[in-house]
Amino acid sequence: MALTADVKEELASIRVDRVSCRKAEISSTLRFSGGLHIISGRIVIEAELDSERAAQRLRDAIAEVFGHPSEMIIVSSGGIRKTARYVVRVVRDGETLARQTGLLDVRGRPVRGLPPQVVTGSTPDIEAAWRGAFLAHGSLTEPGRSTALEVTCPGAEAAMALVGAARRLGIAAKAREVRGVDRVVIRDGDSIAELLRRMGASSSLKTWQERRIHRETRGTANRLANFDDANLRRSARAAVAASARVERAFEILGPNVPDHLRQAGELRLAYREASLEELGQHADPPLTKDAVAGRIRRLLSTADRRAAELGIGDTESGLSPDLIDL
């Protein structure tokens, strides 16, 4: 998850001056990283993040934009938790902040998707909302067969809202439920790159693109190597089949083989692994690849016709099925 950590570190360092963007990021971070809790009859907001820098960014933004203090609790790693978690908690002004960020509607009911002011906001606001969602619960895997940018969501409504936000940015994302957990997933490499750019992770984007190109180049090289190996194996099997058929042709025709056809057949038997072009170079005088192929083909067809007249096996009669298919 090193790549994910790098992206979050970079996103948590971005300076944003536009107030509506900061509000959108705060709302999205709170929506995707925690929830509303009622403690002793009052609403408390808790946001749990895996990046200390992202948690500090959230605390600073809440204080600077809305003027509310918060506290941060560090939950050490252990058990099923492999890394420390950072919980940002707003107790005293929890309900006020919930209304200001759109986590509660005008009737005081929890909003299940994204707040309306975020959904209908400007393009920079949508980009900020995605940045907040990724800081809260996003992940980015290494480029490869299963490359993906994902955000774990608190519910289906939040997932669909995030998909709609991606659509406004011209990016195709899918909401899916995996083992009871709602997620938004982007698998297309170009779409991932575009979203990283939109969120502001330019340095991480460069690293991801370099690894993507390296992976694709290596994959192409492997495919070409496998293709070459397959062609070599096929050529070798074809040479074995041709040599066996020439031997059978000489058995069928006996001494009644025209000299020019016998020369080509003997070259095939003398240099069993050579290509047709190489056989032509061994001839005296040298022959072209097409000339050698034509003479061997006529030798075999002549023998096959003679075998049919005699009622005996033709030149393919002694070949195994895998060689006959070549």
mmCIF file of N, CA and C in Angstrom, residues 157-278:
data_model
loop_
_atom_site.group_PDB
_atom_site.id
_atom_site.type_symbol
_atom_site.label_atom_id
_atom_site.label_comp_id
_atom_site.label_asym_id
_atom_site.label_seq_id
_atom_site.Cartn_x
_atom_site.Cartn_y
_atom_site.Cartn_z
ATOM 1 N N GLU A 157 -25.846 4.636 -0.839
ATOM 2 C CA GLU A 157 -26.183 5.996 -1.281
ATOM 3 C C GLU A 157 -24.930 6.842 -1.449
ATOM 4 N N ALA A 158 -23.990 6.707 -0.525
ATOM 5 C CA ALA A 158 -22.732 7.461 -0.621
ATOM 6 C C ALA A 158 -21.928 6.992 -1.829
ATOM 7 N N ALA A 159 -21.970 5.690 -2.088
ATOM 8 C CA ALA A 159 -21.247 5.150 -3.249
ATOM 9 C C ALA A 159 -21.817 5.707 -4.548
ATOM 10 N N MET A 160 -23.134 5.729 -4.674
ATOM 11 C CA MET A 160 -23.763 6.246 -5.889
ATOM 12 C C MET A 160 -23.506 7.735 -6.048
ATOM 13 N N ALA A 161 -23.462 8.464 -4.937
ATOM 14 C CA ALA A 161 -23.172 9.905 -5.007
ATOM 15 C C ALA A 161 -21.752 10.125 -5.511
ATOM 16 N N LEU A 162 -20.816 9.293 -5.068
ATOM 17 C CA LEU A 162 -19.427 9.443 -5.507
ATOM 18 C C LEU A 162 -19.279 9.057 -6.981
ATOM 19 N N VAL A 163 -20.033 8.055 -7.414
ATOM 20 C CA VAL A 163 -20.033 7.688 -8.833
ATOM 21 C C VAL A 163 -20.547 8.854 -9.672
ATOM 22 N N GLY A 164 -21.617 9.492 -9.195
ATOM 23 C CA GLY A 164 -22.157 10.654 -9.908
ATOM 24 C C GLY A 164 -21.165 11.799 -9.955
ATOM 25 N N ALA A 165 -20.405 11.991 -8.876
ATOM 26 C CA ALA A 165 -19.387 13.042 -8.855
ATOM 27 C C ALA A 165 -18.288 12.747 -9.869
ATOM 28 N N ALA A 166 -17.900 11.479 -9.971
ATOM 29 C CA ALA A 166 -16.891 11.099 -10.964
ATOM 30 C C ALA A 166 -17.407 11.347 -12.378
ATOM 31 N N ARG A 167 -18.694 11.058 -12.590
ATOM 32 C CA ARG A 167 -19.290 11.267 -13.919
ATOM 33 C C ARG A 167 -19.234 12.747 -14.304
ATOM 34 N N ARG A 168 -19.418 13.634 -13.338
ATOM 35 C CA ARG A 168 -19.336 15.065 -13.626
ATOM 36 C C ARG A 168 -17.928 15.469 -14.059
ATOM 37 N N LEU A 169 -16.937 14.681 -13.659
ATOM 38 C CA LEU A 169 -15.554 14.943 -14.063
ATOM 39 C C LEU A 169 -15.187 14.204 -15.344
ATOM 40 N N GLY A 170 -16.173 13.515 -15.937
ATOM 41 C CA GLY A 170 -15.913 12.773 -17.168
ATOM 42 C C GLY A 170 -15.197 11.462 -16.932
ATOM 43 N N ILE A 171 -15.326 10.918 -15.724
ATOM 44 C CA ILE A 171 -14.623 9.685 -15.356
ATOM 45 C C ILE A 171 -15.649 8.595 -15.042
ATOM 46 N N ALA A 172 -15.457 7.422 -15.628
ATOM 47 C CA ALA A 172 -16.378 6.305 -15.416
ATOM 48 C C ALA A 172 -15.956 5.520 -14.177
ATOM 49 N N ALA A 173 -16.835 5.478 -13.192
ATOM 50 C CA ALA A 173 -16.596 4.713 -11.964
ATOM 51 C C ALA A 173 -17.792 3.795 -11.735
ATOM 52 N N LYS A 174 -17.583 2.724 -11.003
ATOM 53 C CA LYS A 174 -18.650 1.763 -10.738
ATOM 54 C C LYS A 174 -18.801 1.553 -9.235
ATOM 55 N N ALA A 175 -20.057 1.474 -8.802
ATOM 56 C CA ALA A 175 -20.347 1.139 -7.410
ATOM 57 C C ALA A 175 -20.606 -0.355 -7.333
ATOM 58 N N ARG A 176 -19.996 -1.008 -6.366
ATOM 59 C CA ARG A 176 -20.189 -2.443 -6.204
ATOM 60 C C ARG A 176 -20.118 -2.805 -4.731
ATOM 61 N N GLU A 177 -20.780 -3.900 -4.399
ATOM 62 C CA GLU A 177 -20.759 -4.391 -3.020
ATOM 63 C C GLU A 177 -19.892 -5.634 -2.964
ATOM 64 N N VAL A 178 -18.865 -5.615 -2.119
ATOM 65 C CA VAL A 178 -17.950 -6.742 -1.969
ATOM 66 C C VAL A 178 -17.971 -7.197 -0.518
ATOM 67 N N ARG A 179 -18.472 -8.409 -0.298
ATOM 68 C CA ARG A 179 -18.568 -8.975 1.049
ATOM 69 C C ARG A 179 -19.257 -8.020 2.019
ATOM 70 N N GLY A 180 -20.361 -7.454 1.563
ATOM 71 C CA GLY A 180 -21.165 -6.589 2.411
ATOM 72 C C GLY A 180 -20.658 -5.180 2.562
ATOM 73 N N VAL A 181 -19.581 -4.831 1.838
ATOM 74 C CA VAL A 181 -19.012 -3.481 1.926
ATOM 75 C C VAL A 181 -19.180 -2.775 0.584
ATOM 76 N N ASP A 182 -19.741 -1.571 0.629
ATOM 77 C CA ASP A 182 -19.930 -0.803 -0.602
ATOM 78 C C ASP A 182 -18.634 -0.112 -0.999
ATOM 79 N N ARG A 183 -18.318 -0.188 -2.271
ATOM 80 C CA ARG A 183 -17.086 0.416 -2.782
ATOM 81 C C ARG A 183 -17.374 1.131 -4.104
ATOM 82 N N VAL A 184 -16.556 2.113 -4.407
ATOM 83 C CA VAL A 184 -16.538 2.734 -5.729
ATOM 84 C C VAL A 184 -15.192 2.373 -6.343
ATOM 85 N N VAL A 185 -15.228 1.819 -7.550
ATOM 86 C CA VAL A 185 -14.022 1.269 -8.162
ATOM 87 C C VAL A 185 -13.803 1.884 -9.540
ATOM 88 N N ILE A 186 -12.555 2.243 -9.828
ATOM 89 C CA ILE A 186 -12.143 2.693 -11.160
ATOM 90 C C ILE A 186 -10.977 1.808 -11.579
ATOM 91 N N ARG A 187 -11.124 1.116 -12.712
ATOM 92 C CA ARG A 187 -10.084 0.190 -13.160
ATOM 93 C C ARG A 187 -9.356 0.648 -14.424
ATOM 94 N N ASP A 188 -9.984 1.476 -15.219
ATOM 95 C CA ASP A 188 -9.340 1.936 -16.446
ATOM 96 C C ASP A 188 -8.136 2.811 -16.119
ATOM 97 N N GLY A 189 -6.986 2.478 -16.702
ATOM 98 C CA GLY A 189 -5.754 3.197 -16.395
ATOM 99 C C GLY A 189 -5.822 4.675 -16.702
ATOM 100 N N ASP A 190 -6.394 5.035 -17.845
ATOM 101 C CA ASP A 190 -6.486 6.450 -18.215
ATOM 102 C C ASP A 190 -7.407 7.206 -17.259
ATOM 103 N N SER A 191 -8.477 6.552 -16.819
ATOM 104 C CA SER A 191 -9.406 7.193 -15.885
ATOM 105 C C SER A 191 -8.752 7.402 -14.524
ATOM 106 N N ILE A 192 -7.967 6.420 -14.083
ATOM 107 C CA ILE A 192 -7.245 6.560 -12.815
ATOM 108 C C ILE A 192 -6.278 7.746 -12.892
ATOM 109 N N ALA A 193 -5.550 7.811 -14.006
ATOM 110 C CA ALA A 193 -4.596 8.901 -14.191
ATOM 111 C C ALA A 193 -5.300 10.257 -14.173
ATOM 112 N N GLU A 194 -6.447 10.335 -14.845
ATOM 113 C CA GLU A 194 -7.191 11.593 -14.888
ATOM 114 C C GLU A 194 -7.688 11.996 -13.504
ATOM 115 N N LEU A 195 -8.158 11.029 -12.729
ATOM 116 C CA LEU A 195 -8.665 11.356 -11.395
ATOM 117 C C LEU A 195 -7.531 11.790 -10.468
ATOM 118 N N LEU A 196 -6.387 11.134 -10.557
ATOM 119 C CA LEU A 196 -5.238 11.569 -9.753
ATOM 120 C C LEU A 196 -4.872 13.012 -10.083
ATOM 121 N N ARG A 197 -4.915 13.341 -11.356
ATOM 122 C CA ARG A 197 -4.621 14.710 -11.780
ATOM 123 C C ARG A 197 -5.661 15.675 -11.226
ATOM 124 N N ARG A 198 -6.924 15.286 -11.321
ATOM 125 C CA ARG A 198 -8.009 16.153 -10.858
ATOM 126 C C ARG A 198 -7.929 16.396 -9.350
ATOM 127 N N MET A 199 -7.561 15.366 -8.594
ATOM 128 C CA MET A 199 -7.476 15.516 -7.139
ATOM 129 C C MET A 199 -6.267 16.347 -6.730
ATOM 130 N N GLY A 200 -5.251 16.420 -7.625
ATOM 131 C CA GLY A 200 -4.071 17.220 -7.331
ATOM 132 C C GLY A 200 -2.830 16.418 -6.999
ATOM 133 N N ALA A 201 -2.859 15.106 -7.234
ATOM 134 C CA ALA A 201 -1.706 14.255 -6.913
ATOM 135 C C ALA A 201 -0.788 14.138 -8.121
ATOM 136 N N SER A 202 -0.187 15.246 -8.537
ATOM 137 C CA SER A 202 0.616 15.267 -9.760
ATOM 138 C C SER A 202 1.891 14.439 -9.637
ATOM 139 N N SER A 203 2.572 14.520 -8.488
ATOM 140 C CA SER A 203 3.808 13.743 -8.311
ATOM 141 C C SER A 203 3.519 12.255 -8.262
ATOM 142 N N SER A 204 2.471 11.880 -7.534
ATOM 143 C CA SER A 204 2.082 10.469 -7.463
ATOM 144 C C SER A 204 1.628 9.972 -8.824
ATOM 145 N N LEU A 205 0.966 10.829 -9.582
ATOM 146 C CA LEU A 205 0.541 10.465 -10.931
ATOM 147 C C LEU A 205 1.746 10.133 -11.793
ATOM 148 N N LYS A 206 2.792 10.933 -11.706
ATOM 149 C CA LYS A 206 4.005 10.697 -12.494
ATOM 150 C C LYS A 206 4.616 9.341 -12.145
ATOM 151 N N THR A 207 4.697 9.051 -10.849
ATOM 152 C CA THR A 207 5.241 7.763 -10.406
ATOM 153 C C THR A 207 4.383 6.616 -10.895
ATOM 154 N N TRP A 208 3.069 6.769 -10.758
ATOM 155 C CA TRP A 208 2.138 5.710 -11.187
ATOM 156 C C TRP A 208 2.237 5.477 -12.685
ATOM 157 N N GLN A 209 2.341 6.548 -13.461
ATOM 158 C CA GLN A 209 2.445 6.412 -14.904
ATOM 159 C C GLN A 209 3.748 5.716 -15.304
ATOM 160 N N GLU A 210 4.837 6.060 -14.627
ATOM 161 C CA GLU A 210 6.117 5.416 -14.933
ATOM 162 C C GLU A 210 6.048 3.921 -14.667
ATOM 163 N N ARG A 211 5.433 3.545 -13.557
ATOM 164 C CA ARG A 211 5.290 2.118 -13.238
ATOM 165 C C ARG A 211 4.340 1.433 -14.205
ATOM 166 N N ARG A 212 3.325 2.158 -14.630
ATOM 167 C CA ARG A 212 2.371 1.598 -15.592
ATOM 168 C C ARG A 212 3.051 1.322 -16.924
ATOM 169 N N ILE A 213 3.838 2.294 -17.403
ATOM 170 C CA ILE A 213 4.542 2.120 -18.681
ATOM 171 C C ILE A 213 5.543 0.973 -18.575
ATOM 172 N N HIS A 214 6.261 0.904 -17.437
ATOM 173 C CA HIS A 214 7.230 -0.174 -17.238
ATOM 174 C C HIS A 214 6.532 -1.527 -17.259
ATOM 175 N N ARG A 215 5.388 -1.618 -16.583
ATOM 176 C CA ARG A 215 4.652 -2.879 -16.530
ATOM 177 C C ARG A 215 4.151 -3.272 -17.918
ATOM 178 N N GLU A 216 3.601 -2.293 -18.655
ATOM 179 C CA GLU A 216 3.082 -2.601 -19.990
ATOM 180 C C GLU A 216 4.206 -2.985 -20.941
ATOM 181 N N THR A 217 5.369 -2.294 -20.831
ATOM 182 C CA THR A 217 6.509 -2.619 -21.692
ATOM 183 C C THR A 217 7.017 -4.023 -21.407
ATOM 184 N N ARG A 218 7.115 -4.352 -20.108
ATOM 185 C CA ARG A 218 7.571 -5.690 -19.734
ATOM 186 C C ARG A 218 6.579 -6.753 -20.190
ATOM 187 N N GLY A 219 5.277 -6.440 -20.058
ATOM 188 C CA GLY A 219 4.262 -7.392 -20.503
ATOM 189 C C GLY A 219 4.320 -7.630 -22.001
ATOM 190 N N THR A 220 4.528 -6.534 -22.757
ATOM 191 C CA THR A 220 4.636 -6.670 -24.209
ATOM 192 C C THR A 220 5.852 -7.503 -24.588
ATOM 193 N N ALA A 221 6.979 -7.255 -23.905
ATOM 194 C CA ALA A 221 8.202 -8.019 -24.177
ATOM 195 C C ALA A 221 7.988 -9.498 -23.889
ATOM 196 N N ASN A 222 7.289 -9.800 -22.791
ATOM 197 C CA ASN A 222 7.025 -11.201 -22.453
ATOM 198 C C ASN A 222 6.133 -11.863 -23.489
ATOM 199 N N ARG A 223 5.130 -11.105 -23.947
ATOM 200 C CA ARG A 223 4.222 -11.674 -24.961
ATOM 201 C C ARG A 223 4.971 -11.947 -26.258
ATOM 202 N N LEU A 224 5.856 -11.016 -26.645
ATOM 203 C CA LEU A 224 6.628 -11.208 -27.870
ATOM 204 C C LEU A 224 7.577 -12.388 -27.732
ATOM 205 N N ALA A 225 8.186 -12.533 -26.558
ATOM 206 C CA ALA A 225 9.095 -13.655 -26.329
ATOM 207 C C ALA A 225 8.342 -14.969 -26.412
ATOM 208 N N ASN A 226 7.157 -15.002 -25.801
ATOM 209 C CA ASN A 226 6.352 -16.217 -25.865
ATOM 210 C C ASN A 226 5.917 -16.517 -27.293
ATOM 211 N N PHE A 227 5.600 -15.437 -28.036
ATOM 212 C CA PHE A 227 5.202 -15.607 -29.435
ATOM 213 C C PHE A 227 6.350 -16.189 -30.245
ATOM 214 N N ASP A 228 7.563 -15.637 -30.018
ATOM 215 C CA ASP A 228 8.737 -16.137 -30.736
ATOM 216 C C ASP A 228 9.009 -17.592 -30.391
ATOM 217 N N ASP A 229 8.890 -17.933 -29.106
ATOM 218 C CA ASP A 229 9.109 -19.319 -28.685
ATOM 219 C C ASP A 229 8.102 -20.253 -29.355
ATOM 220 N N ALA A 230 6.863 -19.815 -29.428
ATOM 221 C CA ALA A 230 5.832 -20.641 -30.050
ATOM 222 C C ALA A 230 6.128 -20.843 -31.531
ATOM 223 N N ASN A 231 6.579 -19.764 -32.190
ATOM 224 C CA ASN A 231 6.911 -19.883 -33.614
ATOM 225 C C ASN A 231 8.093 -20.821 -33.838
ATOM 226 N N LEU A 232 9.079 -20.732 -32.936
ATOM 227 C CA LEU A 232 10.235 -21.609 -33.067
ATOM 228 C C LEU A 232 9.833 -23.070 -32.879
ATOM 229 N N ARG A 233 8.973 -23.314 -31.874
ATOM 230 C CA ARG A 233 8.522 -24.693 -31.659
ATOM 231 C C ARG A 233 7.716 -25.199 -32.847
ATOM 232 N N ARG A 234 6.888 -24.327 -33.388
ATOM 233 C CA ARG A 234 6.068 -24.724 -34.529
ATOM 234 C C ARG A 234 6.958 -25.006 -35.748
ATOM 235 N N SER A 235 7.965 -24.166 -35.961
ATOM 236 C CA SER A 235 8.873 -24.371 -37.089
ATOM 237 C C SER A 235 9.641 -25.682 -36.950
ATOM 238 N N ALA A 236 10.080 -25.978 -35.716
ATOM 239 C CA ALA A 236 10.814 -27.216 -35.487
ATOM 240 C C ALA A 236 9.940 -28.434 -35.759
ATOM 241 N N ARG A 237 8.708 -28.375 -35.295
ATOM 242 C CA ARG A 237 7.787 -29.503 -35.537
ATOM 243 C C ARG A 237 7.478 -29.651 -37.015
ATOM 244 N N ALA A 238 7.348 -28.510 -37.717
ATOM 245 C CA ALA A 238 7.084 -28.566 -39.159
ATOM 246 C C ALA A 238 8.254 -29.210 -39.904
ATOM 247 N N ALA A 239 9.491 -28.900 -39.464
ATOM 248 C CA ALA A 239 10.665 -29.490 -40.108
ATOM 249 C C ALA A 239 10.708 -30.994 -39.880
ATOM 250 N N VAL A 240 10.358 -31.435 -38.657
ATOM 251 C CA VAL A 240 10.319 -32.871 -38.352
ATOM 252 C C VAL A 240 9.287 -33.571 -39.228
ATOM 253 N N ALA A 241 8.118 -32.958 -39.370
ATOM 254 C CA ALA A 241 7.061 -33.558 -40.190
ATOM 255 C C ALA A 241 7.480 -33.639 -41.654
ATOM 256 N N ALA A 242 8.095 -32.552 -42.158
ATOM 257 C CA ALA A 242 8.521 -32.537 -43.561
ATOM 258 C C ALA A 242 9.586 -33.599 -43.820
ATOM 259 N N SER A 243 10.533 -33.760 -42.895
ATOM 260 C CA SER A 243 11.586 -34.767 -43.063
ATOM 261 C C SER A 243 10.996 -36.175 -43.099
ATOM 262 N N ALA A 244 10.037 -36.445 -42.205
ATOM 263 C CA ALA A 244 9.407 -37.764 -42.167
ATOM 264 C C ALA A 244 8.636 -38.038 -43.457
ATOM 265 N N ARG A 245 7.976 -37.043 -44.003
ATOM 266 C CA ARG A 245 7.218 -37.226 -45.244
ATOM 267 C C ARG A 245 8.155 -37.445 -46.440
ATOM 268 N N VAL A 246 9.289 -36.721 -46.428
ATOM 269 C CA VAL A 246 10.263 -36.922 -47.518
ATOM 270 C C VAL A 246 10.814 -38.338 -47.486
ATOM 271 N N GLU A 247 11.140 -38.849 -46.309
ATOM 272 C CA GLU A 247 11.627 -40.229 -46.197
ATOM 273 C C GLU A 247 10.593 -41.211 -46.746
ATOM 274 N N ARG A 248 9.339 -41.001 -46.387
ATOM 275 C CA ARG A 248 8.275 -41.880 -46.885
ATOM 276 C C ARG A 248 8.108 -41.748 -48.399
ATOM 277 N N ALA A 249 8.294 -40.515 -48.928
ATOM 278 C CA ALA A 249 8.188 -40.297 -50.374
ATOM 279 C C ALA A 249 9.261 -41.083 -51.121
ATOM 280 N N PHE A 250 10.478 -41.100 -50.593
ATOM 281 C CA PHE A 250 11.558 -41.860 -51.230
ATOM 282 C C PHE A 250 11.266 -43.361 -51.188
ATOM 283 N N GLU A 251 10.634 -43.835 -50.103
ATOM 284 C CA GLU A 251 10.271 -45.251 -50.007
ATOM 285 C C GLU A 251 9.225 -45.607 -51.064
ATOM 286 N N ILE A 252 8.256 -44.706 -51.252
ATOM 287 C CA ILE A 252 7.166 -44.984 -52.195
ATOM 288 C C ILE A 252 7.665 -44.941 -53.641
ATOM 289 N N LEU A 253 8.448 -43.933 -53.979
ATOM 290 C CA LEU A 253 8.872 -43.733 -55.369
ATOM 291 C C LEU A 253 10.099 -44.559 -55.745
ATOM 292 N N GLY A 254 10.899 -44.963 -54.761
ATOM 293 C CA GLY A 254 12.107 -45.731 -55.066
ATOM 294 C C GLY A 254 13.036 -44.946 -55.976
ATOM 295 N N PRO A 255 13.550 -45.590 -57.034
ATOM 296 C CA PRO A 255 14.484 -44.882 -57.929
ATOM 297 C C PRO A 255 13.803 -43.922 -58.899
ATOM 298 N N ASN A 256 12.472 -43.958 -58.926
ATOM 299 C CA ASN A 256 11.744 -43.149 -59.906
ATOM 300 C C ASN A 256 11.461 -41.737 -59.387
ATOM 301 N N VAL A 257 12.494 -41.057 -58.967
ATOM 302 C CA VAL A 257 12.361 -39.688 -58.472
ATOM 303 C C VAL A 257 13.169 -38.767 -59.369
ATOM 304 N N PRO A 258 12.561 -37.757 -59.961
ATOM 305 C CA PRO A 258 13.306 -36.805 -60.799
ATOM 306 C C PRO A 258 14.467 -36.199 -60.020
ATOM 307 N N ASP A 259 15.566 -35.971 -60.714
ATOM 308 C CA ASP A 259 16.782 -35.504 -60.031
ATOM 309 C C ASP A 259 16.579 -34.211 -59.246
ATOM 310 N N HIS A 260 15.856 -33.233 -59.826
ATOM 311 C CA HIS A 260 15.702 -31.941 -59.143
ATOM 312 C C HIS A 260 14.846 -32.084 -57.881
ATOM 313 N N LEU A 261 13.870 -33.024 -57.904
ATOM 314 C CA LEU A 261 13.056 -33.249 -56.704
ATOM 315 C C LEU A 261 13.849 -34.032 -55.656
ATOM 316 N N ARG A 262 14.693 -34.988 -56.144
ATOM 317 C CA ARG A 262 15.513 -35.752 -55.210
ATOM 318 C C ARG A 262 16.506 -34.831 -54.486
ATOM 319 N N GLN A 263 17.073 -33.875 -55.235
ATOM 320 C CA GLN A 263 18.021 -32.948 -54.614
ATOM 321 C C GLN A 263 17.372 -32.180 -53.466
ATOM 322 N N ALA A 264 16.159 -31.675 -53.703
ATOM 323 C CA ALA A 264 15.460 -30.920 -52.656
ATOM 324 C C ALA A 264 15.141 -31.807 -51.461
ATOM 325 N N GLY A 265 14.708 -33.049 -51.724
ATOM 326 C CA GLY A 265 14.390 -33.970 -50.640
ATOM 327 C C GLY A 265 15.613 -34.328 -49.822
ATOM 328 N N GLU A 266 16.731 -34.554 -50.500
ATOM 329 C CA GLU A 266 17.961 -34.903 -49.785
ATOM 330 C C GLU A 266 18.470 -33.739 -48.942
ATOM 331 N N LEU A 267 18.277 -32.523 -49.427
ATOM 332 C CA LEU A 267 18.641 -31.358 -48.616
ATOM 333 C C LEU A 267 17.804 -31.299 -47.328
ATOM 334 N N ARG A 268 16.503 -31.597 -47.468
ATOM 335 C CA ARG A 268 15.631 -31.592 -46.297
ATOM 336 C C ARG A 268 16.080 -32.618 -45.265
ATOM 337 N N LEU A 269 16.508 -33.807 -45.732
ATOM 338 C CA LEU A 269 16.952 -34.855 -44.808
ATOM 339 C C LEU A 269 18.334 -34.568 -44.236
ATOM 340 N N ALA A 270 19.186 -33.892 -45.005
ATOM 341 C CA ALA A 270 20.541 -33.606 -44.535
ATOM 342 C C ALA A 270 20.556 -32.482 -43.506
ATOM 343 N N TYR A 271 19.647 -31.527 -43.666
ATOM 344 C CA TYR A 271 19.594 -30.372 -42.747
ATOM 345 C C TYR A 271 18.174 -30.284 -42.181
ATOM 346 N N ARG A 272 17.858 -31.186 -41.242
ATOM 347 C CA ARG A 272 16.479 -31.357 -40.767
ATOM 348 C C ARG A 272 15.940 -30.138 -40.012
ATOM 349 N N GLU A 273 16.792 -29.354 -39.368
ATOM 350 C CA GLU A 273 16.318 -28.229 -38.571
ATOM 351 C C GLU A 273 16.472 -26.892 -39.296
ATOM 352 N N ALA A 274 16.990 -26.930 -40.520
ATOM 353 C CA ALA A 274 17.224 -25.695 -41.272
ATOM 354 C C ALA A 274 15.915 -25.169 -41.864
ATOM 355 N N SER A 275 15.872 -23.850 -42.060
ATOM 356 C CA SER A 275 14.721 -23.239 -42.714
ATOM 357 C C SER A 275 14.814 -23.466 -44.223
ATOM 358 N N LEU A 276 13.719 -23.205 -44.926
ATOM 359 C CA LEU A 276 13.725 -23.375 -46.384
ATOM 360 C C LEU A 276 14.756 -22.459 -47.033
ATOM 361 N N GLU A 277 14.900 -21.257 -46.484
ATOM 362 C CA GLU A 277 15.884 -20.327 -47.025
ATOM 363 C C GLU A 277 17.302 -20.876 -46.862
ATOM 364 N N GLU A 278 17.552 -21.479 -45.686
ATOM 365 C CA GLU A 278 18.872 -22.074 -45.447
ATOM 366 C C GLU A 278 19.114 -23.281 -46.342
#
